């Protein structure tokens, strides 16, 4: 089904994200919420700045394929609590070099945890948590 071209542009869902350690430390980051991303992600830069405040990374031999089909080796995987607004969920995130593209991406795993609904017509995200 063809749809007419529109002149409006979709903006990313940018949110203030909080990563919480088991000890109660809080790391703030700007997060992109993207239901097209199959994993939650943390940039290497953000991890190097604040990872010492969070629980240690789990080792990972996984390589992920990013949008340009480049395969990237992970630095590790972080398991912890992610909070956006008043909604929190325990989740895992892959840590890798993003070359400044993002700090944090909350993808399908986190969105499923919080039972999010993306309203495409209004380009809004509902999280009732």
Tab-separated table of C-alpha atoms in Angstrom:
chain	number	residue	atom	x	y	z
A	1	UNK	CA	0.000	0.000	0.000
A	2	UNK	CA	1.542	3.277	-1.085
A	3	UNK	CA	1.357	6.300	1.159
A	4	UNK	CA	1.764	9.902	0.095
A	5	UNK	CA	5.062	11.562	0.911
A	6	UNK	CA	4.947	13.913	3.835
A	7	UNK	CA	7.143	16.867	4.597
A	8	UNK	CA	7.209	16.224	8.342
A	9	UNK	CA	10.269	14.608	9.815
A	10	UNK	CA	10.313	12.126	12.617
A	11	UNK	CA	12.538	13.097	15.529
A	12	UNK	CA	14.201	10.496	17.731
A	13	UNK	CA	12.765	9.868	21.171
A	14	UNK	CA	15.497	11.485	23.276
A	15	UNK	CA	15.103	10.958	26.988
A	16	UNK	CA	17.021	11.546	30.194
A	17	UNK	CA	18.067	8.021	31.119
A	18	UNK	CA	19.341	6.887	34.504
A	19	UNK	CA	21.477	3.768	34.899
A	20	UNK	CA	21.417	2.471	38.466
A	21	UNK	CA	24.016	0.380	40.257
A	22	UNK	CA	23.135	-2.243	42.879
A	23	UNK	CA	24.657	0.121	45.484
A	24	UNK	CA	22.334	2.943	44.473
A	25	UNK	CA	24.751	4.989	42.354
A	26	UNK	CA	23.095	6.811	39.503
A	27	UNK	CA	24.581	7.546	36.073
A	28	UNK	CA	22.691	10.028	33.920
A	29	UNK	CA	22.835	9.927	30.136
A	30	UNK	CA	20.938	11.075	27.098
A	31	UNK	CA	19.198	8.066	25.666
A	32	UNK	CA	17.601	7.395	22.336
A	33	UNK	CA	14.534	5.184	22.566
A	34	UNK	CA	14.295	3.165	19.362
A	35	UNK	CA	11.930	0.245	18.804
A	36	UNK	CA	13.848	-0.720	15.657
A	37	UNK	CA	17.010	-1.574	17.597
A	38	UNK	CA	17.256	-5.191	18.706
A	39	UNK	CA	19.550	-4.557	21.685
A	40	UNK	CA	20.066	-1.957	24.380
A	41	UNK	CA	23.400	-0.188	23.912
A	42	UNK	CA	25.838	1.943	25.903
A	43	UNK	CA	28.666	3.792	24.193
A	44	UNK	CA	32.263	3.015	25.091
A	45	UNK	CA	32.799	6.719	25.841
A	46	UNK	CA	29.928	6.817	28.374
A	47	UNK	CA	31.137	3.555	29.922
A	48	UNK	CA	34.713	4.831	30.265
A	49	UNK	CA	33.438	7.994	31.963
A	50	UNK	CA	30.962	6.418	34.393
A	51	UNK	CA	31.136	2.618	34.230
A	52	UNK	CA	33.143	2.505	37.467
A	53	UNK	CA	29.954	3.675	39.239
A	54	UNK	CA	27.971	0.687	37.932
A	55	UNK	CA	28.303	-3.076	38.256
A	56	UNK	CA	31.154	-4.666	36.260
A	57	UNK	CA	30.707	-5.676	32.640
A	58	UNK	CA	30.175	-9.317	31.808
A	59	UNK	CA	32.564	-10.544	29.119
A	60	UNK	CA	31.119	-11.100	25.664
A	61	UNK	CA	32.488	-12.616	22.461
A	62	UNK	CA	29.472	-11.444	20.484
A	63	UNK	CA	29.814	-9.182	17.465
A	64	UNK	CA	26.887	-7.019	16.523
A	65	UNK	CA	25.938	-5.756	13.103
A	66	UNK	CA	25.070	-2.058	12.983
A	67	UNK	CA	22.977	-0.151	10.437
A	68	UNK	CA	25.757	0.104	7.830
A	69	UNK	CA	26.382	-3.685	8.050
A	70	UNK	CA	29.660	-3.156	9.904
A	71	UNK	CA	30.342	-5.802	12.542
A	72	UNK	CA	31.582	-4.503	15.878
A	73	UNK	CA	33.103	-6.505	18.713
A	74	UNK	CA	31.518	-5.796	22.073
A	75	UNK	CA	33.521	-4.531	25.023
A	76	UNK	CA	31.097	-6.332	27.309
A	77	UNK	CA	27.539	-6.539	28.561
A	78	UNK	CA	26.112	-4.597	31.493
A	79	UNK	CA	23.190	-5.910	33.534
A	80	UNK	CA	21.350	-3.378	35.656
A	81	UNK	CA	18.350	-1.162	36.194
A	82	UNK	CA	17.428	1.500	33.652
A	83	UNK	CA	15.071	4.318	34.607
A	84	UNK	CA	13.284	6.813	32.365
A	85	UNK	CA	11.073	9.238	34.274
A	86	UNK	CA	9.331	7.185	36.947
A	87	UNK	CA	9.563	3.881	35.034
A	88	UNK	CA	12.356	1.414	35.860
A	89	UNK	CA	13.210	-2.013	34.516
A	90	UNK	CA	16.063	-4.435	34.959
A	91	UNK	CA	17.721	-4.972	31.625
A	92	UNK	CA	21.032	-5.656	29.901
A	93	UNK	CA	22.969	-3.440	27.521
A	94	UNK	CA	25.778	-4.103	25.073
A	95	UNK	CA	28.788	-1.776	25.420
A	96	UNK	CA	30.763	-0.900	22.283
A	97	UNK	CA	32.488	1.925	20.413
A	98	UNK	CA	29.811	4.133	18.862
A	99	UNK	CA	32.164	6.829	17.535
A	100	UNK	CA	30.035	9.507	19.194
A	101	UNK	CA	26.751	8.405	17.607
A	102	UNK	CA	24.973	7.956	20.962
A	103	UNK	CA	25.377	7.659	24.734
A	104	UNK	CA	22.637	5.107	25.380
A	105	UNK	CA	20.089	3.411	23.145
A	106	UNK	CA	17.074	1.732	24.682
A	107	UNK	CA	15.887	-0.796	22.145
A	108	UNK	CA	13.317	-3.566	22.004
A	109	UNK	CA	14.508	-5.458	25.114
A	110	UNK	CA	13.896	-2.470	27.409
A	111	UNK	CA	10.714	-1.423	25.616
A	112	UNK	CA	9.334	-4.952	26.059
A	113	UNK	CA	10.265	-4.877	29.773
A	114	UNK	CA	8.215	-1.709	30.317
A	115	UNK	CA	5.407	-2.787	27.950
A	116	UNK	CA	5.792	0.335	25.790
A	117	UNK	CA	3.386	1.180	22.969
A	118	UNK	CA	4.548	3.249	19.994
A	119	UNK	CA	1.733	5.292	18.441
A	120	UNK	CA	3.039	5.868	14.933
A	121	UNK	CA	0.283	8.226	13.838
A	122	UNK	CA	1.144	10.726	16.579
A	123	UNK	CA	4.771	9.571	16.897
A	124	UNK	CA	4.420	9.146	20.647
A	125	UNK	CA	5.551	6.455	23.012
A	126	UNK	CA	3.327	5.334	25.883
A	127	UNK	CA	4.924	3.706	28.893
A	128	UNK	CA	2.547	2.940	31.703
A	129	UNK	CA	5.073	0.882	33.688
